[in-house]
mmCIF file of C-alpha atoms and ligand atoms in Angstrom:
data_model
loop_
_atom_site.group_PDB
_atom_site.id
_atom_site.type_symbol
_atom_site.label_atom_id
_atom_site.label_comp_id
_atom_site.label_asym_id
_atom_site.label_seq_id
_atom_site.Cartn_x
_atom_site.Cartn_y
_atom_site.Cartn_z
ATOM 1 C CA UNK A 582 -19.590 -12.969 12.634
ATOM 2 C CA UNK A 583 -17.165 -11.273 10.293
ATOM 3 C CA UNK A 584 -18.800 -8.709 8.109
ATOM 4 C CA UNK A 585 -17.759 -8.704 4.456
ATOM 5 C CA UNK A 586 -16.851 -5.029 4.778
ATOM 6 C CA UNK A 587 -14.451 -5.949 7.589
ATOM 7 C CA UNK A 588 -12.747 -8.678 5.479
ATOM 8 C CA UNK A 589 -12.485 -6.312 2.559
ATOM 9 C CA UNK A 590 -11.076 -3.450 4.589
ATOM 10 C CA UNK A 591 -8.575 -5.722 6.361
ATOM 11 C CA UNK A 592 -7.352 -7.168 3.028
ATOM 12 C CA UNK A 593 -7.028 -3.665 1.634
ATOM 13 C CA UNK A 594 -5.034 -2.382 4.565
ATOM 14 C CA UNK A 595 -2.792 -5.471 4.655
ATOM 15 C CA UNK A 596 -2.148 -5.052 0.917
ATOM 16 C CA UNK A 597 -1.369 -1.331 0.915
ATOM 17 C CA UNK A 598 -2.379 0.514 4.027
ATOM 18 C CA UNK A 599 -1.745 3.906 2.389
ATOM 19 C CA UNK A 600 -4.734 3.179 0.066
ATOM 20 C CA UNK A 601 -4.243 4.261 -3.475
ATOM 21 C CA UNK A 602 -7.610 6.141 -3.390
ATOM 22 C CA UNK A 603 -6.682 8.964 -0.987
ATOM 23 C CA UNK A 604 -5.151 9.769 2.413
ATOM 24 C CA UNK A 605 -8.637 10.158 3.812
ATOM 25 C CA UNK A 606 -9.658 6.720 2.627
ATOM 26 C CA UNK A 607 -6.560 5.282 4.285
ATOM 27 C CA UNK A 608 -7.487 6.863 7.600
ATOM 28 C CA UNK A 609 -11.143 5.751 7.243
ATOM 29 C CA UNK A 610 -10.038 2.156 6.761
ATOM 30 C CA UNK A 611 -7.943 2.243 9.944
ATOM 31 C CA UNK A 612 -10.751 3.859 11.936
ATOM 32 C CA UNK A 613 -13.166 1.196 10.735
ATOM 33 C CA UNK A 614 -10.842 -1.567 11.830
ATOM 34 C CA UNK A 615 -10.018 0.126 15.192
ATOM 35 C CA UNK A 616 -13.729 0.535 15.895
ATOM 36 C CA UNK A 617 -14.696 -3.079 15.426
ATOM 37 C CA UNK A 618 -15.048 -4.753 18.864
ATOM 38 C CA UNK A 619 -16.635 -7.955 17.441
ATOM 39 C CA UNK A 620 -14.702 -10.942 18.851
ATOM 40 C CA UNK A 621 -14.474 -12.793 15.484
ATOM 41 C CA UNK A 622 -13.339 -9.680 13.687
ATOM 42 C CA UNK A 623 -10.787 -9.035 16.375
ATOM 43 C CA UNK A 624 -9.537 -12.567 16.075
ATOM 44 C CA UNK A 625 -9.164 -12.205 12.299
ATOM 45 C CA UNK A 626 -7.160 -8.959 12.867
ATOM 46 C CA UNK A 627 -4.767 -10.317 15.496
ATOM 47 C CA UNK A 628 -4.224 -13.624 13.604
ATOM 48 C CA UNK A 629 -3.236 -11.761 10.487
ATOM 49 C CA UNK A 630 -0.897 -9.496 12.513
ATOM 50 C CA UNK A 631 0.807 -12.507 14.166
ATOM 51 C CA UNK A 632 1.284 -14.116 10.701
ATOM 52 C CA UNK A 633 2.810 -10.925 9.322
ATOM 53 C CA UNK A 634 5.095 -10.735 12.353
ATOM 54 C CA UNK A 635 6.287 -14.360 11.833
ATOM 55 C CA UNK A 636 6.908 -13.694 8.128
ATOM 56 C CA UNK A 637 8.764 -10.452 8.518
ATOM 57 C CA UNK A 638 10.525 -10.837 11.912
ATOM 58 C CA UNK A 639 10.574 -14.546 12.543
ATOM 59 C CA UNK A 640 8.558 -16.456 15.143
ATOM 60 C CA UNK A 641 10.564 -15.000 18.039
ATOM 61 C CA UNK A 642 10.473 -12.629 20.970
ATOM 62 C CA UNK A 643 13.412 -10.465 21.772
ATOM 63 C CA UNK A 644 14.315 -9.391 25.372
ATOM 64 C CA UNK A 645 15.430 -6.032 26.692
ATOM 65 C CA UNK A 646 16.429 -5.487 30.351
ATOM 66 C CA UNK A 647 14.746 -2.351 31.771
ATOM 67 C CA UNK A 648 16.520 -0.248 34.435
ATOM 68 C CA UNK A 649 14.560 2.739 35.757
ATOM 69 C CA UNK A 650 17.416 4.778 37.145
ATOM 70 C CA UNK A 651 15.787 8.056 38.298
ATOM 71 C CA UNK A 652 12.258 9.099 39.174
ATOM 72 C CA UNK A 653 13.195 12.809 39.178
ATOM 73 C CA UNK A 654 11.458 14.770 36.537
ATOM 74 C CA UNK A 655 11.205 18.386 35.442
ATOM 75 C CA UNK A 656 8.203 17.723 33.195
ATOM 76 C CA UNK A 657 4.485 18.090 33.919
ATOM 77 C CA UNK A 658 2.818 15.430 31.829
ATOM 78 C CA UNK A 659 -0.714 15.263 33.166
ATOM 79 C CA UNK A 660 -1.071 11.500 32.886
ATOM 80 C CA UNK A 661 2.132 10.602 34.656
ATOM 81 C CA UNK A 662 2.638 9.923 38.311
ATOM 82 C CA UNK A 663 6.287 11.157 38.194
ATOM 83 C CA UNK A 664 5.329 14.663 36.976
ATOM 84 C CA UNK A 665 7.040 17.308 38.923
ATOM 85 C CA UNK A 666 3.789 18.642 40.435
ATOM 86 C CA UNK A 667 3.109 15.356 42.235
ATOM 87 C CA UNK A 668 4.464 15.877 45.759
ATOM 88 C CA UNK A 669 3.607 12.311 46.723
ATOM 89 C CA UNK A 670 5.972 10.848 44.119
ATOM 90 C CA UNK A 671 8.996 9.272 45.752
ATOM 91 C CA UNK A 672 12.090 10.498 44.125
ATOM 92 C CA UNK A 673 15.203 8.400 43.819
ATOM 93 C CA UNK A 674 18.278 8.371 41.742
ATOM 94 C CA UNK A 675 20.543 5.357 41.299
ATOM 95 C CA UNK A 676 24.296 6.019 41.565
ATOM 96 C CA UNK A 677 26.463 5.082 38.571
ATOM 97 C CA UNK A 678 27.606 2.071 40.532
ATOM 98 C CA UNK A 679 24.045 0.967 41.150
ATOM 99 C CA UNK A 680 23.319 1.248 37.370
ATOM 100 C CA UNK A 681 26.403 -0.696 36.572
ATOM 101 C CA UNK A 682 25.321 -3.409 38.957
ATOM 102 C CA UNK A 683 21.940 -3.555 37.205
ATOM 103 C CA UNK A 684 23.745 -3.816 33.908
ATOM 104 C CA UNK A 685 25.689 -6.757 35.325
ATOM 105 C CA UNK A 686 22.430 -8.508 36.277
ATOM 106 C CA UNK A 687 20.906 -7.913 32.822
ATOM 107 C CA UNK A 688 24.000 -9.391 31.218
ATOM 108 C CA UNK A 689 24.060 -12.297 33.587
ATOM 109 C CA UNK A 690 20.530 -13.153 32.677
ATOM 110 C CA UNK A 691 21.802 -13.534 29.112
ATOM 111 C CA UNK A 692 20.084 -10.361 27.808
ATOM 112 C CA UNK A 693 22.072 -8.195 25.352
ATOM 113 C CA UNK A 694 20.128 -4.891 25.526
ATOM 114 C CA UNK A 695 19.808 -2.612 28.451
ATOM 115 C CA UNK A 696 17.125 0.077 28.451
ATOM 116 C CA UNK A 697 17.999 3.007 30.720
ATOM 117 C CA UNK A 698 14.958 4.918 31.597
ATOM 118 C CA UNK A 699 14.260 7.931 33.821
ATOM 119 C CA UNK A 700 12.037 10.997 34.235
ATOM 120 C CA UNK A 701 13.056 13.973 32.233
ATOM 121 C CA UNK A 702 15.994 15.334 34.283
ATOM 122 C CA UNK A 703 17.874 18.541 33.798
ATOM 123 C CA UNK A 704 21.184 17.140 34.992
ATOM 124 C CA UNK A 705 24.515 17.378 33.305
ATOM 125 C CA UNK A 706 24.537 14.904 30.364
ATOM 126 C CA UNK A 707 28.157 13.936 31.080
ATOM 127 C CA UNK A 708 27.135 11.830 34.093
ATOM 128 C CA UNK A 709 24.975 9.594 31.941
ATOM 129 C CA UNK A 710 27.656 9.648 29.227
ATOM 130 C CA UNK A 711 30.149 8.182 31.798
ATOM 131 C CA UNK A 712 27.690 5.430 32.703
ATOM 132 C CA UNK A 713 27.107 4.597 29.047
ATOM 133 C CA UNK A 714 30.774 4.434 28.502
ATOM 134 C CA UNK A 715 31.453 2.167 31.412
ATOM 135 C CA UNK A 716 28.614 -0.226 30.444
ATOM 136 C CA UNK A 717 29.920 -0.397 26.899
ATOM 137 C CA UNK A 718 33.580 -1.042 27.985
ATOM 138 C CA UNK A 719 32.464 -3.721 30.408
ATOM 139 C CA UNK A 720 29.712 -5.634 28.569
ATOM 140 C CA UNK A 721 28.943 -6.527 25.025
ATOM 141 C CA UNK A 722 25.473 -5.134 24.827
ATOM 142 C CA UNK A 723 23.258 -2.551 23.147
ATOM 143 C CA UNK A 724 22.153 0.469 25.150
ATOM 144 C CA UNK A 725 18.801 2.064 24.666
ATOM 145 C CA UNK A 726 18.079 5.397 26.353
ATOM 146 C CA UNK A 727 14.609 6.610 27.320
ATOM 147 C CA UNK A 728 15.156 9.930 29.116
ATOM 148 C CA UNK A 729 12.941 12.378 27.319
ATOM 149 C CA UNK A 730 13.515 15.623 25.432
ATOM 150 C CA UNK A 731 17.068 16.886 25.531
ATOM 151 C CA UNK A 732 19.314 19.125 23.432
ATOM 152 C CA UNK A 733 21.098 18.117 20.238
ATOM 153 C CA UNK A 734 24.345 18.379 22.095
ATOM 154 C CA UNK A 735 23.216 15.938 24.876
ATOM 155 C CA UNK A 736 21.863 13.412 22.334
ATOM 156 C CA UNK A 737 25.166 13.670 20.453
ATOM 157 C CA UNK A 738 27.245 13.256 23.615
ATOM 158 C CA UNK A 739 25.359 10.042 24.545
ATOM 159 C CA UNK A 740 25.659 8.665 21.006
ATOM 160 C CA UNK A 741 29.378 9.343 21.026
ATOM 161 C CA UNK A 742 29.638 7.549 24.435
ATOM 162 C CA UNK A 743 28.105 4.448 22.838
ATOM 163 C CA UNK A 744 24.276 4.606 23.139
ATOM 164 C CA UNK A 745 22.690 2.750 20.282
ATOM 165 C CA UNK A 746 18.962 3.400 20.518
ATOM 166 C CA UNK A 747 16.515 5.885 21.920
ATOM 167 C CA UNK A 748 12.866 5.673 22.904
ATOM 168 C CA UNK A 749 10.762 8.773 22.835
ATOM 169 C CA UNK A 750 7.021 8.333 22.471
ATOM 170 C CA UNK A 751 5.125 10.941 20.599
ATOM 171 C CA UNK A 752 2.102 10.128 22.738
ATOM 172 C CA UNK A 753 -0.225 11.761 20.167
ATOM 173 C CA UNK A 754 0.485 13.292 16.821
ATOM 174 C CA UNK A 755 -2.493 15.595 17.165
ATOM 175 C CA UNK A 756 -1.311 19.081 18.350
ATOM 176 C CA UNK A 757 -4.403 19.665 20.432
ATOM 177 C CA UNK A 758 -4.390 16.221 22.136
ATOM 178 C CA UNK A 759 -0.669 16.617 22.673
ATOM 179 C CA UNK A 760 -1.137 20.026 24.285
ATOM 180 C CA UNK A 761 -3.901 18.717 26.578
ATOM 181 C CA UNK A 762 -1.559 15.986 27.837
ATOM 182 C CA UNK A 763 1.539 18.149 28.287
ATOM 183 C CA UNK A 764 1.238 21.473 30.013
ATOM 184 C CA UNK A 765 3.310 24.105 28.210
ATOM 185 C CA UNK A 766 4.892 21.683 25.777
ATOM 186 C CA UNK A 767 4.608 21.618 21.982
ATOM 187 C CA UNK A 768 4.339 18.712 19.610
ATOM 188 C CA UNK A 769 6.931 20.419 17.364
ATOM 189 C CA UNK A 770 9.619 20.094 20.043
ATOM 190 C CA UNK A 771 9.114 16.433 20.303
ATOM 191 C CA UNK A 772 9.044 15.960 16.505
ATOM 192 C CA UNK A 773 12.290 17.884 16.319
ATOM 193 C CA UNK A 774 13.825 15.631 18.957
ATOM 194 C CA UNK A 775 12.846 12.592 17.023
ATOM 195 C CA UNK A 776 14.443 14.055 13.905
ATOM 196 C CA UNK A 777 17.663 14.872 15.759
ATOM 197 C CA UNK A 778 17.920 11.350 17.130
ATOM 198 C CA UNK A 779 17.507 9.891 13.635
ATOM 199 C CA UNK A 780 20.110 12.266 12.190
ATOM 200 C CA UNK A 781 22.560 11.289 14.858
ATOM 201 C CA UNK A 782 22.184 7.673 13.863
ATOM 202 C CA UNK A 783 20.174 6.241 16.804
ATOM 203 C CA UNK A 784 17.776 3.422 16.250
ATOM 204 C CA UNK A 785 14.609 5.295 17.208
ATOM 205 C CA UNK A 786 11.531 4.131 18.927
ATOM 206 C CA UNK A 787 8.331 6.036 19.443
ATOM 207 C CA UNK A 788 4.669 5.188 20.374
ATOM 208 C CA UNK A 789 1.487 6.324 21.923
ATOM 209 C CA UNK A 790 -0.873 5.668 24.748
ATOM 210 C CA UNK A 791 -4.321 4.398 23.908
ATOM 211 C CA UNK A 792 -7.378 5.887 25.524
ATOM 212 C CA UNK A 793 -6.065 9.142 26.868
ATOM 213 C CA UNK A 794 -8.767 11.827 27.488
ATOM 214 C CA UNK A 795 -9.976 13.447 24.346
ATOM 215 C CA UNK A 796 -8.421 10.868 22.008
ATOM 216 C CA UNK A 797 -10.707 9.267 19.365
ATOM 217 C CA UNK A 798 -10.017 6.357 17.045
ATOM 218 C CA UNK A 799 -9.609 8.982 14.319
ATOM 219 C CA UNK A 800 -6.635 10.361 16.323
ATOM 220 C CA UNK A 801 -5.254 6.860 16.679
ATOM 221 C CA UNK A 802 -5.551 6.191 12.980
ATOM 222 C CA UNK A 803 -3.527 9.329 12.350
ATOM 223 C CA UNK A 804 -0.994 8.154 14.867
ATOM 224 C CA UNK A 805 -0.644 4.889 12.984
ATOM 225 C CA UNK A 806 -0.088 6.769 9.808
ATOM 226 C CA UNK A 807 2.668 8.870 11.457
ATOM 227 C CA UNK A 808 4.358 5.929 13.211
ATOM 228 C CA UNK A 809 4.369 3.868 9.989
ATOM 229 C CA UNK A 810 5.552 6.557 7.654
ATOM 230 C CA UNK A 811 8.440 7.562 9.847
ATOM 231 C CA UNK A 812 9.755 4.019 9.793
ATOM 232 C CA UNK A 813 10.395 3.865 13.513
ATOM 233 C CA UNK A 814 12.606 0.953 14.495
ATOM 234 C CA UNK A 815 10.546 0.287 17.627
ATOM 235 C CA UNK A 816 6.965 1.282 18.482
ATOM 236 C CA UNK A 817 5.434 0.961 22.007
ATOM 237 C CA UNK A 818 1.712 1.176 22.597
ATOM 238 C CA UNK A 819 -0.034 0.693 25.888
ATOM 239 C CA UNK A 820 -3.333 1.563 27.471
ATOM 240 C CA UNK A 821 -3.569 4.822 29.485
ATOM 241 C CA UNK A 822 -3.983 3.969 33.194
ATOM 242 C CA UNK A 823 -5.207 6.803 35.459
ATOM 243 C CA UNK A 824 -2.874 7.661 38.311
ATOM 244 C CA UNK A 825 -4.633 8.878 41.491
ATOM 245 C CA UNK A 826 -2.143 11.694 42.111
ATOM 246 C CA UNK A 827 -2.383 13.307 38.723
ATOM 247 C CA UNK A 828 -4.909 15.681 37.044
ATOM 248 C CA UNK A 829 -6.269 12.634 35.116
ATOM 249 C CA UNK A 830 -7.107 10.706 38.264
ATOM 250 C CA UNK A 831 -10.850 10.519 37.467
ATOM 251 C CA UNK A 832 -10.414 9.678 33.785
ATOM 252 C CA UNK A 833 -11.264 6.279 32.315
ATOM 253 C CA UNK A 834 -8.477 3.777 31.573
ATOM 254 C CA UNK A 835 -7.762 2.896 27.905
ATOM 255 C CA UNK A 836 -9.431 -0.231 26.631
ATOM 256 C CA UNK A 837 -7.505 -3.486 26.334
ATOM 257 C CA UNK A 838 -9.383 -4.538 23.148
ATOM 258 C CA UNK A 839 -8.667 -1.202 21.522
ATOM 259 C CA UNK A 840 -5.006 -1.336 22.511
ATOM 260 C CA UNK A 841 -4.634 -4.801 21.023
ATOM 261 C CA UNK A 842 -6.267 -3.701 17.768
ATOM 262 C CA UNK A 843 -3.943 -0.768 17.674
ATOM 263 C CA UNK A 844 -0.962 -3.002 18.138
ATOM 264 C CA UNK A 845 -2.165 -5.498 15.503
ATOM 265 C CA UNK A 846 -2.660 -2.715 12.975
ATOM 266 C CA UNK A 847 0.759 -1.293 13.715
ATOM 267 C CA UNK A 848 2.215 -4.752 12.991
ATOM 268 C CA UNK A 849 0.227 -5.019 9.781
ATOM 269 C CA UNK A 850 1.344 -1.615 8.468
ATOM 270 C CA UNK A 851 4.904 -1.520 9.743
ATOM 271 C CA UNK A 852 5.739 -5.191 9.028
ATOM 272 C CA UNK A 853 9.165 -5.385 10.718
ATOM 273 C CA UNK A 854 9.180 -2.890 13.552
ATOM 274 C CA UNK A 855 10.003 -4.200 17.062
ATOM 275 C CA UNK A 856 6.789 -3.943 18.993
ATOM 276 C CA UNK A 857 6.908 -4.562 22.727
ATOM 277 C CA UNK A 858 4.204 -6.303 24.811
ATOM 278 C CA UNK A 859 4.217 -3.312 27.130
ATOM 279 C CA UNK A 860 4.253 -3.377 30.900
ATOM 280 C CA UNK A 861 1.126 -1.170 30.852
ATOM 281 C CA UNK A 862 -0.728 -4.010 29.075
ATOM 282 C CA UNK A 863 0.587 -6.333 31.812
ATOM 283 C CA UNK A 864 -0.778 -4.086 34.546
ATOM 284 C CA UNK A 865 -4.529 -4.051 33.882
ATOM 285 C CA UNK A 866 -7.059 -6.326 35.609
ATOM 286 C CA UNK A 867 -4.837 -9.206 34.379
ATOM 287 C CA UNK A 868 -1.669 -9.611 32.436
ATOM 288 C CA UNK A 869 -2.384 -9.013 28.742
ATOM 289 C CA UNK A 870 1.192 -9.274 27.531
ATOM 290 C CA UNK A 871 0.602 -12.724 26.131
ATOM 291 C CA UNK A 872 -2.380 -11.452 24.207
ATOM 292 C CA UNK A 873 -0.116 -8.724 22.853
ATOM 293 C CA UNK A 874 2.306 -11.337 21.626
ATOM 294 C CA UNK A 875 -0.513 -13.099 19.930
ATOM 295 C CA UNK A 876 -1.450 -9.835 18.306
ATOM 296 C CA UNK A 877 1.900 -9.250 16.653
ATOM 297 C CA UNK A 878 4.189 -7.958 19.505
ATOM 298 C CA UNK A 879 7.660 -9.395 19.655
ATOM 299 C CA UNK A 880 9.572 -7.751 22.481
ATOM 300 C CA UNK A 881 9.521 -8.149 26.247
ATOM 301 C CA UNK A 882 11.153 -5.745 28.632
ATOM 302 C CA UNK A 883 11.596 -7.425 32.026
ATOM 303 C CA UNK A 884 12.360 -5.030 34.836
ATOM 304 C CA UNK A 885 15.868 -5.066 36.311
ATOM 305 C CA UNK A 886 15.600 -1.988 38.556
ATOM 306 C CA UNK A 887 16.756 -2.696 42.117
ATOM 307 C CA UNK A 888 13.676 -3.950 44.101
ATOM 308 C CA UNK A 889 13.824 -1.006 46.517
ATOM 309 C CA UNK A 890 13.257 1.535 43.764
ATOM 310 C CA UNK A 891 10.799 -0.445 41.580
ATOM 311 C CA UNK A 892 7.681 0.687 43.299
ATOM 312 C CA UNK A 893 8.842 4.242 43.502
ATOM 313 C CA UNK A 894 8.969 4.511 39.702
ATOM 314 C CA UNK A 895 5.208 4.792 39.559
ATOM 315 C CA UNK A 896 4.256 6.361 36.254
ATOM 316 C CA UNK A 897 0.895 4.606 36.642
ATOM 317 C CA UNK A 898 -0.585 2.468 39.451
ATOM 318 C CA UNK A 899 -0.681 -1.312 39.585
ATOM 319 C CA UNK A 900 2.573 -1.741 37.676
ATOM 320 C CA UNK A 901 3.395 -5.344 37.199
ATOM 321 C CA UNK A 902 6.271 -7.132 38.941
ATOM 322 C CA UNK A 903 7.302 -4.453 41.408
ATOM 323 C CA UNK A 904 7.752 -6.741 44.306
ATOM 324 C CA UNK A 905 9.739 -9.440 42.512
ATOM 325 C CA UNK A 906 13.357 -9.764 43.298
ATOM 326 C CA UNK A 907 15.565 -8.012 40.728
ATOM 327 C CA UNK A 908 15.999 -10.298 37.777
ATOM 328 C CA UNK A 909 13.125 -12.611 38.744
ATOM 329 C CA UNK A 910 11.185 -11.247 35.763
ATOM 330 C CA UNK A 911 13.829 -12.832 33.549
ATOM 331 C CA UNK A 912 12.494 -16.244 34.557
ATOM 332 C CA UNK A 913 8.950 -15.363 33.726
ATOM 333 C CA UNK A 914 10.179 -14.244 30.313
ATOM 334 C CA UNK A 915 10.428 -17.870 29.118
ATOM 335 C CA UNK A 916 6.858 -18.698 30.181
ATOM 336 C CA UNK A 917 5.463 -15.641 28.477
ATOM 337 C CA UNK A 918 7.249 -16.362 25.199
ATOM 338 C CA UNK A 919 6.091 -19.968 25.225
ATOM 339 C CA UNK A 920 2.551 -18.970 25.987
ATOM 340 C CA UNK A 921 2.725 -16.541 23.095
ATOM 341 C CA UNK A 922 3.996 -19.331 20.796
ATOM 342 C CA UNK A 923 7.395 -17.704 20.265
ATOM 343 C CA UNK A 924 10.998 -18.698 20.636
ATOM 344 C CA UNK A 925 13.209 -16.392 22.735
ATOM 345 C CA UNK A 926 15.933 -14.598 20.822
ATOM 346 C CA UNK A 927 18.617 -13.561 23.268
ATOM 347 C CA UNK A 928 20.735 -11.544 20.849
ATOM 348 C CA UNK A 929 20.867 -7.771 20.873
ATOM 349 C CA UNK A 930 18.484 -7.803 18.012
ATOM 350 C CA UNK A 931 19.148 -4.496 16.296
ATOM 351 C CA UNK A 932 16.560 -2.816 14.096
ATOM 352 C CA UNK A 933 15.283 -4.947 11.212
ATOM 353 C CA UNK A 934 14.858 -1.719 9.321
ATOM 354 C CA UNK A 935 18.529 -0.707 9.382
ATOM 355 C CA UNK A 936 19.603 -2.731 6.421
ATOM 356 C CA UNK A 937 17.019 -0.942 4.275
ATOM 357 C CA UNK A 938 18.115 2.521 5.557
ATOM 358 C CA UNK A 939 21.833 2.061 5.082
HETATM 359 N N1 5AD B 1804 -0.667 5.208 31.826
HETATM 360 C C1 5AD B 1804 -0.102 4.550 30.865
HETATM 361 N N2 5AD B 1804 1.028 4.832 30.322
HETATM 362 C C2 5AD B 1804 1.739 5.850 30.800
HETATM 363 N N3 5AD B 1804 2.902 6.414 30.462
HETATM 364 C C3 5AD B 1804 3.146 7.388 31.272
HETATM 365 N N4 5AD B 1804 2.125 7.547 32.212
HETATM 366 C C4 5AD B 1804 1.189 6.587 31.913
HETATM 367 C C5 5AD B 1804 -0.070 6.268 32.360
HETATM 368 N N5 5AD B 1804 -0.592 6.971 33.407
HETATM 369 C C6 5AD B 1804 3.746 5.862 29.354
HETATM 370 C C7 5AD B 1804 4.008 7.059 28.390
HETATM 371 C C8 5AD B 1804 5.505 7.208 28.470
HETATM 372 C C9 5AD B 1804 5.886 5.854 28.881
HETATM 373 C C10 5AD B 1804 7.271 5.753 29.444
HETATM 374 O O1 5AD B 1804 4.958 5.431 29.750
HETATM 375 O O2 5AD B 1804 3.621 6.691 27.085
HETATM 376 O O3 5AD B 1804 6.099 7.636 27.319
HETATM 377 FE FE1 FES B 1805 8.262 13.170 33.773
HETATM 378 FE FE2 FES B 1805 6.448 11.339 33.631
HETATM 379 S S1 FES B 1805 6.169 13.513 33.659
HETATM 380 S S2 FES B 1805 8.519 10.964 33.832
#
């Protein structure tokens, strides 16, 4: 049963999520919608989100090939299995040739974006710059980096070498929640990195985990406000999944329903951001990535890391597709798109927000 207050609030948020009455009212609306776990209400929310996605982005799903090239990390994020205090984490680092080979496989699968992800390393940025350069001179594809907080000079070097996009999740825009997730790190630093990336001309992605310890729907509503008002080109949200070798081992996982409502609301308020059906959503009791597509997501990131390293890149347990042969995920991509009612778009699919910004 859909309550009249739910329909009213949804219509209000879909019309103008900033709510003319006040900033507090805008947040209250979002909290109200996030809090509703009624199946009919959730259906109404995701159906509207999918409609808005189709209208603003087309009825399509874009594909990005993910290559996890290093599990080495100097950071101590308390939720993440790769944090440097986890002695059980298996550390690997692909050679430039390995990365190039992965890029070849991504290209061969018909995908025109490669996402290079790693733990936060302290290595010389020139090595990665060389890899970027080689990929760019060999293949016609976009490069997205996801390698954490680095200096202005490093970000500039990689941009110069040909990187197009950068993913750096804010994780939580609340300074206290942020601090409780990241030992010795400050929200300001991450905000400054995001600013720098934008200034340098990257297409920038951010995002949050849903259901981390201490997070309420009020925090999530403020995250939505932040993510929408910064006009990020890409926004990734996934449920928190406790890793047994981290300080958060005994915490509860984030809820699937809440994650899908968060995703749907992000679609409704951002209109044309690229929103992935994240691997975390695919790694719960079952694969919820199709549900994510039905709730407004429109990106899939099949894993192209070499099979021998896939299981070592364990940011959370139960990660989907770690035993599949490299590139096998590309096959599943078609089935997932179809089940989500979307056509696959194989192009590099740059930001839909760029035209507005230029
Ligand atoms: N559960 C869910 N997501 C996680 N991430 C890291 N650790 C976990 C976990 N335990 C997410 C973070 C990070 C992204 C690469 O993966 O949001 O930014
Ligand atoms: Fe560094 Fe997760 S803490 S990759």
